[in-house]
């Protein structure tokens, strides 16, 4: 399932003089990408000899020429970096993206967009049939007979537009669609007819052929099999505990299915399945590929895994693939901890020069919040509650007793108290290092708590739709403090001394200097008011936006200047700041840093 993030981009009318039409550029040093964290959203693979190509969400294409030991970004000329399909034909590589097909004739060193016919089309699948290329798209099937120079629609009889998968068996072409099941063409795509007898689930994600048998993976219906060219299908799901099948791959007599809960193996033509991914940190499988005895699995946020023993063991192979979504930071002395959306937690002890994955015992890799309390590190996950590490992140254990909502979007420490903000369950408090939790929501009339900050005995909660709430009694009671806030969607809170800052989607940044009693906007120079993240130290503030880059203020938000120099990815989800550096967690490009002044 593809995740699409939408937001409303409003341009503020805060320009008081002509010279304010263009914000000032910061004179500080540019941002540089740190060496990690590793991982990302892997939608597809293509393998040609020793080269393995991986298509990602937001990060474009990566190439490995050493069996996945290391990866390099190969995106020159690739202007759309959402890559959903790849195919190799002769000396050419074809990439299906969110805006058409790109071609490379030099092993991915450079790419060019081919044929305007497909530029407004999402290309979900690609297959090469002799001299023809078939593209399954969000607008049906297209055919190119001239190496991608031109394309024509071939949709006669095809009643479903979204074609997720195409496979070829002799003169037969099968197309798996989003909501119409499977279609067959016996005349090179000129005409299609549905072949769905016995197929009770029409949401087809993948197709694969093993000898004379065709396998299909469906969204919710598991795996189906046909041994008569699609005339009839039967479900083959015994032992398959998750029926959301995104991909299928064949390796000799072994059939692998990639599901939303790991990889399953069948060695008896699909009659029975067993799970074979127990040592994967991320079990949400988008895609599978086979090369000789190597099986590659692309995950939803956790990058690439490799098995060389039919799935018995898997190793993460992500070095150089800094395509992670980083949404949370915490600092503990000289250590930086980064929480990622799908790759778990990473640790750096050298200002981001190198990162190490620290996920032992962390059974949910979607880490949305991190907090440090003494020698303890807490990680809030999306669906599995809170995990605790007492050894600098080298091992984790669940600490969820009493935590009835386990979607943890924010964590904050106040003395011996730990507060957790949840998606739908309000705020929970632990007074014993997470051993037990209980809700503290009296007066909190919005239970979607995305941010928490503490100042002395005051705790502030930013909610999605209810604005800001204040508690002065350790969460026993809350009151709304929204006077002056024109937007009650609070994406981030930051505090230094008596100044509290609130980030909103569309109305920019607000400041309160009286414990939330009143707020006022501080947006002069902000050309994007879609604010996702904030960090503050003294009078210095950094604001990360959705689609508008990073802004910097050195006067408590009175004025802002652009601070984007060198930053390739302009969607910034999180920050942390040290004495010398500020770190930015981005949407699909790992962690970046620059001097904090």
PDB file of N, CA, C and O in Angstrom, residues 45 76 79 113 123 164 238 247 253 267 342 391 486 489 530 566:
ATOM      1  N   UNK A  45      12.680  -3.978  -7.693  1.00  0.00           N
ATOM      2  CA  UNK A  45      14.059  -4.352  -8.021  1.00  0.00           C
ATOM      3  C   UNK A  45      14.161  -4.676  -9.507  1.00  0.00           C
ATOM      4  O   UNK A  45      13.174  -5.064 -10.150  1.00  0.00           O
ATOM      5  N   UNK A  76      20.913  11.023 -11.619  1.00  0.00           N
ATOM      6  CA  UNK A  76      21.152  12.149 -12.512  1.00  0.00           C
ATOM      7  C   UNK A  76      20.118  12.175 -13.638  1.00  0.00           C
ATOM      8  O   UNK A  76      19.995  11.219 -14.409  1.00  0.00           O
ATOM      9  N   UNK A  79      13.957  13.315 -12.509  1.00  0.00           N
ATOM     10  CA  UNK A  79      13.285  14.424 -11.828  1.00  0.00           C
ATOM     11  C   UNK A  79      12.110  13.966 -10.981  1.00  0.00           C
ATOM     12  O   UNK A  79      11.622  14.730 -10.152  1.00  0.00           O
ATOM     13  N   UNK A 113      13.662  11.326 -19.467  1.00  0.00           N
ATOM     14  CA  UNK A 113      12.240  11.026 -19.574  1.00  0.00           C
ATOM     15  C   UNK A 113      11.902  10.750 -21.030  1.00  0.00           C
ATOM     16  O   UNK A 113      12.353  11.459 -21.930  1.00  0.00           O
ATOM     17  N   UNK A 123       3.436   4.875 -13.339  1.00  0.00           N
ATOM     18  CA  UNK A 123       3.795   3.615 -13.992  1.00  0.00           C
ATOM     19  C   UNK A 123       4.095   2.580 -12.916  1.00  0.00           C
ATOM     20  O   UNK A 123       5.142   2.603 -12.273  1.00  0.00           O
ATOM     21  N   UNK A 164      -1.380  -3.129 -11.637  1.00  0.00           N
ATOM     22  CA  UNK A 164      -0.277  -3.262 -10.688  1.00  0.00           C
ATOM     23  C   UNK A 164       0.803  -4.227 -11.134  1.00  0.00           C
ATOM     24  O   UNK A 164       1.949  -4.126 -10.686  1.00  0.00           O
ATOM     25  N   UNK A 238      -3.042 -22.127   2.924  1.00  0.00           N
ATOM     26  CA  UNK A 238      -2.821 -22.849   4.175  1.00  0.00           C
ATOM     27  C   UNK A 238      -1.463 -22.463   4.783  1.00  0.00           C
ATOM     28  O   UNK A 238      -0.417 -22.575   4.144  1.00  0.00           O
ATOM     29  N   UNK A 247       3.766  -9.097  -3.025  1.00  0.00           N
ATOM     30  CA  UNK A 247       4.707  -9.564  -4.039  1.00  0.00           C
ATOM     31  C   UNK A 247       4.850 -11.079  -3.981  1.00  0.00           C
ATOM     32  O   UNK A 247       4.675 -11.695  -2.918  1.00  0.00           O
ATOM     33  N   UNK A 253      12.043 -24.517  -7.184  1.00  0.00           N
ATOM     34  CA  UNK A 253      10.760 -25.087  -6.742  1.00  0.00           C
ATOM     35  C   UNK A 253      10.161 -24.336  -5.564  1.00  0.00           C
ATOM     36  O   UNK A 253       9.107 -24.719  -5.066  1.00  0.00           O
ATOM     37  N   UNK A 267       7.162 -24.747  -0.630  1.00  0.00           N
ATOM     38  CA  UNK A 267       8.001 -25.646  -1.424  1.00  0.00           C
ATOM     39  C   UNK A 267       7.174 -26.746  -2.077  1.00  0.00           C
ATOM     40  O   UNK A 267       7.726 -27.710  -2.616  1.00  0.00           O
ATOM     41  N   UNK A 342      10.227   3.021   9.874  1.00  0.00           N
ATOM     42  CA  UNK A 342      10.374   1.730   9.232  1.00  0.00           C
ATOM     43  C   UNK A 342      11.701   1.047   9.435  1.00  0.00           C
ATOM     44  O   UNK A 342      11.814  -0.160   9.216  1.00  0.00           O
ATOM     45  N   UNK A 391      20.639   0.345  28.134  1.00  0.00           N
ATOM     46  CA  UNK A 391      22.042   0.118  27.779  1.00  0.00           C
ATOM     47  C   UNK A 391      22.421   0.872  26.508  1.00  0.00           C
ATOM     48  O   UNK A 391      23.054   0.336  25.609  1.00  0.00           O
ATOM     49  N   UNK A 486      -4.928  31.022  15.479  1.00  0.00           N
ATOM     50  CA  UNK A 486      -5.888  30.948  14.373  1.00  0.00           C
ATOM     51  C   UNK A 486      -5.956  29.547  13.768  1.00  0.00           C
ATOM     52  O   UNK A 486      -6.781  29.293  12.888  1.00  0.00           O
ATOM     53  N   UNK A 489      -4.539  23.046  14.658  1.00  0.00           N
ATOM     54  CA  UNK A 489      -3.753  21.872  14.293  1.00  0.00           C
ATOM     55  C   UNK A 489      -2.308  22.156  14.678  1.00  0.00           C
ATOM     56  O   UNK A 489      -1.617  22.928  14.016  1.00  0.00           O
ATOM     57  N   UNK A 530       3.473  26.144   6.072  1.00  0.00           N
ATOM     58  CA  UNK A 530       3.150  24.739   6.374  1.00  0.00           C
ATOM     59  C   UNK A 530       4.294  24.196   7.230  1.00  0.00           C
ATOM     60  O   UNK A 530       5.247  23.604   6.739  1.00  0.00           O
ATOM     61  N   UNK A 566      22.201  23.729   0.259  1.00  0.00           N
ATOM     62  CA  UNK A 566      22.733  22.371   0.252  1.00  0.00           C
ATOM     63  C   UNK A 566      21.722  21.294   0.573  1.00  0.00           C
ATOM     64  O   UNK A 566      21.994  20.105   0.388  1.00  0.00           O
TER      65      UNK A 566
END
